[in-house]
C-alpha cells in the first residue's frame, strides 16, 4: 500500500484537521471531530445534514457551506458515522426550522441516520439517494445504491434551503431530484482501504468492473477494457434504459473515482455528451471532476439528471463550499 | 495501460473538445484546437498567455478565464506547444497592451515560446517559472524546473492584469512571485504516457522518488516509503533551506499529481503546516488539490510562496476559471 499517511488509525483525524485548517473561512470542525459544519449558521433556515463513510472526498464535508450543506458527519473509511455523531451535528445546526438528512442508501448509513432522527429533539425528514442503476440490491444496500447523484441532490436542495424553503418543500424537492437522477460507474482498478492495506478486489491487466460501487463492491459484470466511446455508450445506454423516456435536457456529471486524471474525465464527458445527443438529449449543465471518490480507485461514473428551468436556476444559484464554488 | 481513451492519437483532441463543451461559459477553443482562450477578451488589458505539454491538467487551460490567463496553448502530452500555436494565441489575445508569456522552465517550452515571441507583431515579455528546488538542472531543463508554483504566478499576475497593470509592471510582479516561491515533489508511482503505453519509470513496492519532476523525470534520490510527517518534514526542510530566511507568512499549496486522493492531500497539508509552524512560518493562504498533475502519477508536491499584504490581496481577488473560482 502506497499512501501518504502516518498510521491507518489516524488518517481520518489528521485529514480532517488539515481540511478544517485549509478551509477555516468556510467550515468549522465540531468537538471531537464528530462533524464539519458551516461557519456562520443561518437562524431560521432548515439545516441540511449529510454524511457517510470517509474515503469519498470531497463528498460530503467538501460540500458544507453557503448554498449547500450545513453539516456533514464523516465516518471512518467506508463506515457509516455513528448515531451520536449525527445527533450532535443535527443539534448544532437546528435553529428551529428542522433538519433534513440527505442519506446515501447503504444499510449502515440508513440505520444510523434513522436512529439519530429518532433521538433528535426537533423536526426532521430524510431524503434517501439511490441513483445507481447498476444493481437492484448489493452487498452494501437493500435497493439501489446512492452514488454521485447525491451531490446533485445536495446542491439543488441546498440552494432551495438558502432561499428559505421549508422542511416539507425541501423534502419533496430532494426526492424529486433523486428520482430524476441516474448514475452508472466503471472501475479500472480497485481501491485500497488503509486499514486493510491490500486492494479490495482484483482486476486483470485488461479487465474492468462495469457498474462498480463506490466502495469497490461488485457491479454488473467484468469485461475487457475497451475504448472510451464504447464504454460511454454502454453507461449512457444503461442510464437512458432506466428512465421512462429520454429527457430533453439534462445535467451531465462525469465523476472520477479518485485516481483518474481530468484529461480522461473530459474525454469521457465528450463521449457521453455525444452519446446523449444521439438519443436527442441535450446537456444544459455539466460538471467534470473527482467529486464522489472511492479512495484511490481509477475509474469514473456518469450521472444524468433530467433538468427543467426551476432545477437549472437552483443549480446555478451561488454555492460557496470547499469543493464547489460559484456565484457571488 | 488502463485509461479512458479511444486512441493515444486522439486523446488530446477529444479531451479538449470535452473541456471546451463543459466550460463554454468561460472559455473558447481556438481554430484547429491551437489554444484555449477566455470568452470575452478585455480590450486594453495585457494578455496573459501560458501553455506547455498536456498531461498536467487542469494546468494550464483550466486557469483560463477572468482574473487569470487569457489563453493557454496545449501541446501534445509532455510536449511543448509549437511556435505556430503560441503565435496564433498571442495574436488572438493582444488587444494593444501587449502579451505576457508565463513559461515553465523546460527547454522545449522556452525555445518555442521564444520563437513565437520573436514572430509576434506586438509587444511581449516573458516570465519564466523555476520553483522546483529538487534539482539544479534536469533531463528536461537547463536550470531549475517550473512546477506547481506556476499556478501561483498565474493567479497573482492574472489579478494584477485584471486591475489594469501594464506589461512592465506585470513582468516585474511575475518574476517577484516566482522568486518568492519554492516547490518540492515526491512520487509514489510512475505515470504512463498514453503513446508509450508503459510506465515512464519503475519504483519498487516500498520505494518513492524524492524530488520527482512533473514528467516523471528523476529527482534527488530513491528512498523507502515512510510516514507522511517524515516526508513533509523533508520536503519543507528542503524548501526552507533554499530560502534566505524563513518567511513569516506564506501561501501553502499541496498539489496532487493526478492519482492521489484528497484525503491524503489534506493529511499532507496538516503535516506541512505543522512543520512550517515549527520553523516560525505562518500559513496565511492555502490551496489543496490536484492542480499541476503528471497524468496518473500518485504523489504530491508542496509549494510555499512568501506572502505580503499586496500579494495576499491579489491572491484573494476574484478568479473565474474552470479550475479555480472564487469571488464575485
XYZ file of C-alpha atoms in Angstrom:
656
model
C 0.000 0.000 0.000
C 1.491 3.330 -1.075
C -0.299 6.216 0.574
C 0.534 9.451 2.330
C -0.259 8.562 5.931
C 1.322 8.097 9.318
C -0.943 5.324 10.554
C -4.270 3.949 9.304
C -5.628 4.735 12.799
C -5.025 8.468 12.495
C -5.598 9.114 8.785
C -9.131 10.444 9.262
C -8.302 12.734 12.188
C -5.237 14.201 10.500
C -7.021 14.659 7.206
C -9.966 16.396 8.896
C -7.606 18.691 10.786
C -5.923 19.608 7.513
C -9.265 20.117 5.799
C -10.572 22.386 8.559
C -7.355 24.420 8.594
C -7.324 24.813 4.798
C -10.953 25.975 4.738
C -11.273 27.870 8.005
C -13.108 30.661 6.157
C -15.920 28.260 5.198
C -16.193 25.451 7.754
C -15.691 24.601 11.415
C -14.738 21.189 12.785
C -17.094 20.140 15.600
C -15.976 18.890 19.031
C -14.268 15.508 18.884
C -14.240 15.794 15.081
C -17.828 14.460 15.085
C -18.900 16.701 12.234
C -17.903 19.517 9.920
C -20.312 22.420 9.985
C -20.760 25.602 8.081
C -19.081 28.690 9.518
C -21.854 31.126 10.386
C -25.124 29.183 10.710
C -28.271 30.933 9.452
C -31.064 31.264 12.054
C -34.452 30.143 10.787
C -33.065 28.171 7.851
C -33.671 24.432 7.556
C -30.448 22.624 8.415
C -29.131 20.268 5.718
C -27.138 17.351 7.075
C -25.378 14.588 5.246
C -22.507 12.225 5.894
C -21.304 8.701 5.435
C -18.121 6.725 5.412
C -14.943 8.627 4.628
C -12.915 7.854 1.522
C -15.311 9.596 -0.880
C -13.809 13.086 -0.549
C -14.731 15.801 -1.304
C -18.170 14.231 -0.548
C -19.593 15.175 1.956
C -17.529 17.634 4.022
C -16.310 19.397 0.875
C -19.919 20.397 0.194
C -20.501 22.149 3.512
C -21.006 25.868 3.159
C -23.348 28.519 1.856
C -25.859 27.183 -0.646
C -25.243 23.512 0.107
C -24.878 21.505 3.355
C -24.977 22.906 6.884
C -23.052 19.950 8.260
C -21.532 16.611 7.309
C -20.605 13.662 9.517
C -17.513 11.771 8.422
C -17.485 8.114 9.457
C -14.325 6.049 9.469
C -13.244 4.930 5.980
C -16.182 3.230 4.239
C -18.019 3.047 7.598
C -21.229 4.860 8.494
C -20.986 7.698 11.009
C -22.321 6.781 14.454
C -25.777 7.901 15.644
C -24.025 10.025 18.293
C -22.124 11.928 15.629
C -25.232 12.527 13.595
C -27.240 13.600 16.623
C -24.561 16.083 17.670
C -24.450 17.553 14.170
C -28.243 17.824 13.966
C -28.359 19.619 17.313
C -25.628 22.018 16.169
C -27.461 23.100 13.007
C -31.112 23.011 14.048
C -32.081 26.629 14.575
C -35.786 25.848 14.809
C -36.793 25.173 11.213
C -35.861 21.490 11.365
C -33.190 19.330 9.810
C -33.180 17.475 6.503
C -30.990 14.364 6.392
C -29.615 13.530 2.951
C -28.517 9.904 3.156
C -26.985 7.579 0.584
C -28.842 4.278 0.530
C -26.458 1.925 2.347
C -27.650 -0.201 5.236
C -25.241 1.215 7.816
C -25.982 4.812 6.896
C -29.742 4.317 6.778
C -29.750 2.611 10.180
C -27.581 5.182 11.935
C -29.283 8.231 10.439
C -32.659 6.712 11.412
C -31.507 6.192 14.990
C -30.243 9.752 15.184
C -33.504 11.082 13.751
C -35.472 9.295 16.447
C -33.305 10.871 19.131
C -33.198 14.377 17.631
C -35.411 16.763 19.607
C -36.514 18.917 16.673
C -38.344 18.215 13.440
C -36.554 16.235 10.768
C -37.035 14.463 7.462
C -34.884 12.184 5.332
C -34.151 12.096 1.621
C -32.560 8.807 0.579
C -30.470 8.820 -2.596
C -30.384 5.699 -4.751
C -29.281 6.843 -8.190
C -27.054 3.897 -9.167
C -28.744 1.895 -11.936
C -26.050 -0.813 -11.938
C -27.630 -3.235 -9.475
C -31.013 -3.563 -7.759
C -29.541 -4.735 -4.466
C -25.936 -5.040 -3.428
C -23.610 -6.333 -0.758
C -23.926 -2.964 0.974
C -27.535 -1.956 0.349
C -31.119 -3.085 0.228
C -32.251 -1.494 -3.010
C -30.164 0.687 -5.247
C -27.041 2.429 -4.021
C -26.683 6.169 -3.607
C -23.654 7.403 -5.537
C -22.515 10.560 -7.334
C -26.055 11.829 -7.918
C -26.092 12.609 -4.199
C -24.064 15.741 -4.822
C -26.669 16.991 -7.275
C -29.388 16.480 -4.673
C -27.260 18.295 -2.095
C -26.548 21.234 -4.411
C -30.117 21.771 -5.595
C -31.752 21.266 -2.199
C -29.022 23.422 -0.668
C -29.929 26.312 -2.952
C -33.621 25.938 -2.096
C -32.836 25.894 1.631
C -30.766 29.035 1.221
C -33.704 30.912 -0.319
C -35.855 29.856 2.643
C -37.880 26.842 1.517
C -39.379 24.940 4.441
C -38.689 21.371 5.530
C -41.637 19.835 3.666
C -40.791 21.595 0.413
C -37.134 20.626 0.644
C -38.013 17.001 1.309
C -40.268 16.916 -1.737
C -37.632 18.633 -3.864
C -34.865 16.301 -2.738
C -36.923 13.238 -3.583
C -37.831 14.731 -6.934
C -34.202 15.410 -7.844
C -33.185 11.917 -6.761
C -35.985 10.444 -8.859
C -34.770 12.446 -11.860
C -31.176 11.215 -11.450
C -29.393 8.079 -12.703
C -25.753 7.014 -12.415
C -23.513 4.220 -13.640
C -19.837 3.646 -12.852
C -16.905 1.629 -14.118
C -13.677 0.728 -12.314
C -10.299 0.331 -13.999
C -8.570 -0.578 -10.731
C -9.522 -1.403 -7.175
C -9.166 0.937 -4.239
C -7.133 0.060 -1.159
C -8.651 0.685 2.277
C -5.836 1.971 4.535
C -6.676 -0.339 7.444
C -6.731 -3.366 5.118
C -3.556 -2.465 3.266
C -4.358 -4.552 0.191
C -6.704 -3.926 -2.756
C -10.399 -4.557 -2.057
C -10.744 -6.608 -5.231
C -8.567 -7.774 -8.093
C -8.855 -6.938 -11.777
C -6.731 -8.386 -14.541
C -4.496 -6.130 -16.626
C -7.177 -5.619 -19.241
C -10.234 -6.183 -17.071
C -12.763 -3.618 -15.798
C -15.748 -3.781 -13.441
C -18.922 -2.435 -15.060
C -21.341 -0.941 -12.547
C -18.858 -0.914 -9.679
C -19.983 0.595 -6.379
C -18.139 3.400 -4.638
C -16.698 1.011 -2.041
C -15.431 -1.351 -4.704
C -18.448 -3.597 -4.273
C -19.373 -5.685 -7.316
C -21.306 -4.236 -10.213
C -22.961 -5.965 -13.148
C -20.071 -7.865 -14.660
C -16.394 -8.000 -15.503
C -15.461 -7.077 -19.041
C -12.386 -6.491 -21.142
C -11.154 -2.904 -21.214
C -12.372 -1.193 -24.357
C -12.484 2.239 -25.961
C -13.927 5.227 -24.151
C -16.687 5.722 -26.739
C -17.862 2.133 -26.280
C -17.785 2.459 -22.525
C -19.696 5.739 -22.549
C -22.277 4.273 -24.920
C -22.842 1.338 -22.594
C -23.140 3.503 -19.496
C -25.408 6.108 -21.101
C -27.435 3.280 -22.620
C -27.986 1.742 -19.181
C -28.978 5.118 -17.748
C -31.437 6.005 -20.515
C -32.925 2.494 -20.494
C -33.769 3.036 -16.853
C -35.712 6.251 -17.460
C -39.321 6.252 -18.665
C -38.243 8.354 -21.664
C -35.094 10.235 -22.694
C -35.339 13.656 -21.015
C -34.936 16.597 -23.419
C -32.468 18.471 -21.190
C -30.061 17.119 -18.598
C -27.231 17.888 -16.259
C -24.292 15.571 -17.030
C -21.819 14.834 -14.253
C -18.644 12.953 -15.135
C -17.208 11.935 -11.805
C -13.752 10.471 -11.227
C -13.208 7.870 -8.505
C -10.028 9.463 -7.176
C -7.146 8.281 -9.349
C -8.426 9.223 -12.791
C -6.931 12.400 -14.239
C -9.002 15.256 -15.638
C -7.762 14.664 -19.188
C -9.551 11.298 -19.227
C -12.658 12.648 -17.487
C -13.073 15.394 -20.091
C -12.632 12.801 -22.810
C -15.415 10.752 -21.208
C -17.549 13.884 -20.984
C -17.061 14.394 -24.712
C -18.060 10.787 -25.438
C -21.065 10.783 -23.090
C -22.343 14.101 -24.377
C -22.242 12.873 -27.964
C -23.998 9.671 -26.948
C -26.755 11.686 -25.272
C -27.071 13.947 -28.296
C -27.620 10.860 -30.442
C -30.590 9.996 -28.235
C -31.999 13.516 -28.544
C -30.838 14.552 -25.077
C -29.215 17.969 -24.699
C -26.658 18.635 -21.964
C -27.599 22.015 -20.484
C -25.456 21.864 -17.327
C -22.277 19.946 -16.647
C -19.737 19.096 -14.002
C -16.483 17.199 -14.537
C -14.052 16.193 -11.796
C -13.278 13.937 -8.857
C -16.232 14.643 -6.558
C -17.567 11.348 -5.200
C -14.498 9.190 -4.978
C -13.516 5.731 -3.807
C -10.147 6.389 -2.198
C -7.511 5.693 -4.878
C -9.707 3.825 -7.352
C -9.163 4.561 -11.052
C -12.492 4.783 -12.821
C -15.419 7.073 -13.304
C -19.172 7.327 -13.191
C -21.641 9.139 -15.397
C -24.667 10.801 -13.806
C -27.615 12.275 -15.655
C -30.306 14.433 -14.043
C -33.370 15.459 -16.022
C -33.499 19.239 -15.755
C -36.152 21.914 -16.009
C -35.916 25.676 -15.607
C -36.527 25.570 -11.877
C -33.841 22.979 -11.242
C -31.394 24.798 -13.504
C -31.880 28.023 -11.542
C -31.217 26.193 -8.277
C -28.133 24.513 -9.775
C -26.866 27.926 -10.917
C -27.504 29.607 -7.564
C -24.389 30.679 -5.652
C -22.514 27.962 -3.782
C -19.605 28.594 -1.501
C -18.028 25.365 -0.269
C -14.510 23.903 -0.315
C -15.217 21.719 -3.357
C -17.951 23.549 -5.294
C -17.848 27.286 -5.573
C -19.531 29.671 -7.918
C -21.687 32.777 -7.932
C -21.347 35.910 -5.872
C -2.166 0.691 -19.686
C -5.634 1.277 -18.249
C -7.014 4.610 -19.336
C -10.238 6.073 -20.648
C -9.329 6.724 -24.280
C -10.128 5.663 -27.808
C -6.643 6.056 -29.269
C -3.481 7.762 -27.972
C -3.561 9.799 -31.213
C -6.897 11.438 -30.412
C -6.817 11.721 -26.621
C -5.819 15.398 -26.636
C -8.363 16.490 -29.253
C -11.236 14.619 -27.616
C -10.300 15.845 -24.173
C -10.081 19.463 -25.358
C -13.454 19.176 -27.074
C -14.955 17.880 -23.834
C -13.252 20.608 -21.826
C -14.499 23.375 -24.123
C -18.047 21.974 -24.094
C -18.099 21.631 -20.312
C -16.878 25.207 -19.802
C -18.444 27.040 -22.724
C -19.463 29.856 -20.366
C -15.804 30.581 -19.566
C -13.582 29.546 -22.475
C -13.451 29.179 -26.247
C -11.380 26.642 -28.160
C -9.346 28.328 -30.919
C -9.266 27.198 -34.569
C -7.541 23.849 -35.036
C -7.519 23.452 -31.234
C -4.333 25.551 -31.165
C -5.280 27.300 -27.957
C -7.958 27.799 -25.351
C -8.865 31.407 -24.812
C -11.020 33.352 -22.433
C -14.586 34.008 -23.529
C -14.967 37.770 -23.807
C -11.491 39.310 -24.198
C -10.939 42.668 -22.491
C -9.742 45.465 -24.796
C -6.753 47.362 -23.453
C -5.778 44.689 -20.934
C -2.389 42.969 -21.155
C -2.900 39.447 -22.495
C -1.607 36.636 -20.272
C -0.558 33.546 -22.177
C 0.768 30.259 -20.901
C 0.916 26.686 -22.095
C 3.052 23.612 -22.231
C 2.787 19.915 -22.719
C -0.584 18.351 -21.912
C -0.930 15.835 -19.107
C -0.739 18.412 -16.304
C -4.448 19.276 -16.241
C -6.019 21.471 -15.034
C -2.791 23.434 -15.751
C -2.895 25.476 -17.993
C -6.237 25.558 -19.826
C -8.142 25.132 -16.554
C -6.764 28.506 -15.463
C -8.063 30.480 -18.442
C -10.720 32.999 -17.535
C -11.356 36.224 -15.692
C -8.612 37.091 -13.242
C -6.094 34.589 -14.561
C -4.936 33.591 -18.067
C -6.271 34.981 -21.339
C -5.133 31.930 -23.276
C -3.285 28.646 -22.923
C -1.620 26.517 -25.602
C -1.853 22.775 -25.015
C 0.972 20.788 -26.571
C 0.767 17.062 -27.090
C 1.279 15.038 -23.911
C 4.514 16.173 -22.202
C 5.499 18.018 -25.428
C 5.884 21.778 -25.804
C 3.266 23.588 -27.901
C 4.541 24.622 -31.326
C 5.603 28.208 -32.093
C 2.659 28.413 -34.526
C 0.200 27.600 -31.774
C 1.712 30.154 -29.440
C 1.821 32.823 -32.135
C -1.838 32.262 -33.000
C -2.826 32.530 -29.354
C -0.781 35.698 -28.831
C -2.407 37.306 -31.859
C -5.851 36.347 -30.585
C -5.411 37.983 -27.175
C -3.245 41.014 -27.955
C -5.627 43.976 -27.875
C -2.801 46.525 -27.957
C -1.409 46.413 -24.420
C 0.982 43.578 -25.179
C 1.256 39.949 -24.155
C 2.987 38.385 -21.164
C 4.181 34.814 -21.657
C 4.293 32.728 -18.478
C 6.536 29.780 -19.280
C 7.684 26.841 -17.196
C 11.438 26.398 -17.479
C 11.774 23.387 -19.792
C 13.980 23.514 -22.857
C 11.229 22.786 -25.375
C 8.843 25.331 -23.895
C 11.477 28.040 -23.583
C 12.603 27.550 -27.182
C 9.132 27.549 -28.702
C 7.789 30.462 -26.666
C 10.937 32.434 -27.574
C 10.410 31.722 -31.282
C 6.790 32.806 -31.051
C 7.763 35.974 -29.206
C 10.182 36.909 -31.977
C 7.425 36.475 -34.564
C 4.667 38.218 -32.600
C 3.922 41.650 -34.039
C 3.056 43.375 -30.763
C 4.940 43.956 -27.531
C 5.654 40.991 -25.310
C 7.611 39.871 -22.266
C 8.311 36.519 -20.643
C 8.215 35.347 -17.048
C 10.000 32.017 -16.604
C 8.985 29.893 -13.627
C 11.598 27.690 -11.948
C 10.268 26.974 -8.478
C 11.393 23.348 -8.097
C 14.201 23.145 -5.523
C 14.783 19.423 -6.108
C 17.483 19.634 -8.779
C 19.635 22.414 -10.263
C 19.459 21.036 -13.797
C 17.498 18.115 -15.129
C 16.967 15.866 -18.115
C 14.326 18.332 -19.315
C 15.684 21.713 -18.303
C 18.723 23.928 -18.067
C 18.364 25.293 -14.559
C 15.535 24.563 -12.198
C 12.191 23.235 -13.393
C 8.943 25.179 -13.277
C 6.307 23.174 -11.425
C 3.235 23.826 -9.271
C 4.331 27.311 -8.255
C 3.468 28.328 -11.811
C -0.206 28.427 -10.893
C 0.514 30.882 -8.086
C 2.350 33.145 -10.534
C -0.556 32.865 -12.981
C -3.162 33.668 -10.315
C -1.394 36.659 -8.814
C -0.261 38.172 -12.117
C -3.730 37.455 -13.517
C -5.339 39.530 -10.782
C -2.922 42.393 -11.410
C -3.618 42.273 -15.157
C -7.329 42.377 -14.441
C -6.996 45.600 -12.433
C -5.093 47.165 -15.348
C -1.380 46.861 -14.538
C 0.812 47.391 -17.599
C 3.184 44.930 -19.239
C 6.301 46.144 -17.414
C 4.632 46.026 -14.003
C 3.222 42.542 -14.644
C 6.598 41.249 -15.749
C 8.228 42.566 -12.589
C 5.451 41.143 -10.435
C 5.603 37.725 -12.084
C 9.341 37.486 -11.543
C 8.929 38.610 -7.947
C 6.294 35.948 -7.217
C 8.410 33.274 -8.875
C 11.410 34.348 -6.807
C 9.307 34.101 -3.646
C 8.138 30.563 -4.485
C 9.698 27.137 -3.828
C 8.372 23.637 -4.538
C 9.376 20.043 -3.888
C 7.608 16.877 -5.013
C 7.571 13.172 -4.272
C 6.265 10.322 -6.421
C 4.708 7.146 -5.059
C 4.173 5.708 -8.541
C 5.151 6.497 -12.108
C 2.840 7.988 -14.678
C 2.107 6.292 -18.002
C 2.252 8.373 -21.190
C -0.615 7.185 -23.445
C 1.530 6.951 -26.589
C 4.172 4.913 -24.729
C 1.714 2.605 -23.010
C 4.079 1.621 -20.210
C 5.189 3.431 -17.042
C 7.828 6.125 -17.539
C 9.920 4.759 -14.681
C 9.779 1.919 -12.187
C 9.533 2.092 -8.419
C 9.642 -0.845 -6.049
C 6.661 -1.637 -3.826
C 8.026 0.438 -0.962
C 10.122 2.885 -2.981
C 9.469 6.575 -3.673
C 11.193 9.228 -5.799
C 12.120 12.315 -3.775
C 12.142 15.484 -5.861
C 10.430 13.916 -8.877
C 9.662 16.160 -11.839
C 6.178 16.558 -13.282
C 7.067 14.386 -16.289
C 8.400 11.620 -14.088
C 11.972 12.808 -14.618
C 14.406 11.914 -11.850
C 14.611 13.892 -8.638
C 17.197 13.786 -5.879
C 17.117 10.139 -4.872
C 15.122 6.995 -4.331
C 14.091 6.267 -0.774
C 11.933 3.842 1.143
C 8.328 4.910 1.647
C 7.897 6.428 5.104
C 5.344 8.272 7.186
C 3.652 11.427 5.935
C 5.081 13.544 8.765
C 8.618 12.476 7.887
C 8.031 13.148 4.202
C 6.537 16.572 4.849
C 9.426 17.455 7.161
C 11.933 16.560 4.476
C 10.143 18.485 1.754
C 9.520 21.587 3.880
C 13.104 21.364 5.116
C 14.414 21.411 1.549
C 12.185 24.360 0.694
C 13.136 26.443 3.732
C 16.833 25.623 3.319
C 16.627 27.138 -0.146
C 15.255 30.468 1.056
C 17.488 33.196 2.513
C 15.382 33.112 5.705
C 12.073 31.530 6.753
C 9.351 33.949 5.617
C 6.932 34.961 8.389
C 3.798 34.400 6.272
C 3.271 32.060 3.342
C 0.809 30.567 0.943
C 0.971 26.754 1.147
C -0.104 24.745 -1.883
C -0.412 20.979 -1.512
C -0.680 19.712 -5.048
C -1.597 16.181 -6.081
C -0.032 14.623 -9.173
C -3.299 13.177 -10.502
C -3.886 9.872 -8.735
C -3.650 10.950 -5.105
C -6.975 11.376 -3.326
C -7.938 14.481 -1.384
C -7.935 12.637 1.942
C -4.179 12.131 1.622
C -3.541 15.652 0.330
C -5.325 17.210 3.324
C -3.299 14.965 5.601
C -0.129 16.232 3.928
C -1.384 19.803 4.314
C -1.815 19.161 8.038
C 1.726 17.773 8.307
C 3.338 20.521 6.204
C 1.529 23.292 8.053
C 2.717 21.968 11.403
C 6.252 21.676 10.074
C 6.152 25.291 8.898
C 4.750 26.427 12.249
C 7.710 24.760 13.952
C 10.002 26.961 11.856
C 8.037 30.085 12.768
C 6.259 30.261 9.408
C 2.549 31.001 9.411
C 0.278 29.706 6.623
C -1.987 32.640 5.732
C -3.363 31.290 2.433
C -3.765 27.723 1.243
C -4.777 25.568 -1.664
C -5.146 21.775 -1.651
C -5.976 19.648 -4.671
C -4.839 18.134 -7.957
C -3.825 21.254 -9.906
C -0.484 20.612 -11.631
C -0.585 16.929 -12.377
C 1.526 14.304 -14.103
C -1.117 12.213 -15.838
C -1.924 9.317 -13.491
C 1.052 9.636 -11.164
C 0.421 9.108 -7.442
C 2.342 11.646 -5.432
C 2.264 15.262 -4.400
C 4.279 18.418 -4.192
C 4.447 21.139 -1.592
C 4.786 24.754 -2.696
C 5.484 27.709 -0.441
C 5.231 31.355 -1.529
C 6.373 34.125 0.802
C 3.393 36.462 1.075
C 2.851 40.094 1.912
C -0.335 42.164 2.029
C -0.166 43.111 -1.609
C 0.267 39.550 -2.809
C -2.479 38.305 -0.489
C -4.910 40.845 -1.910
C -4.093 39.716 -5.448
C -4.453 36.059 -4.451
C -7.862 36.853 -2.910
C -9.085 38.833 -5.939
C -11.937 37.227 -7.909
C -10.994 34.410 -10.269
C -13.398 32.775 -12.644
C -11.839 29.814 -14.441
C -12.737 26.143 -14.852
C -10.343 25.000 -12.121
C -10.045 27.976 -9.763
C -13.080 30.031 -8.945
C -13.827 32.420 -6.167
C -15.031 35.966 -5.551
C -17.890 37.806 -7.154
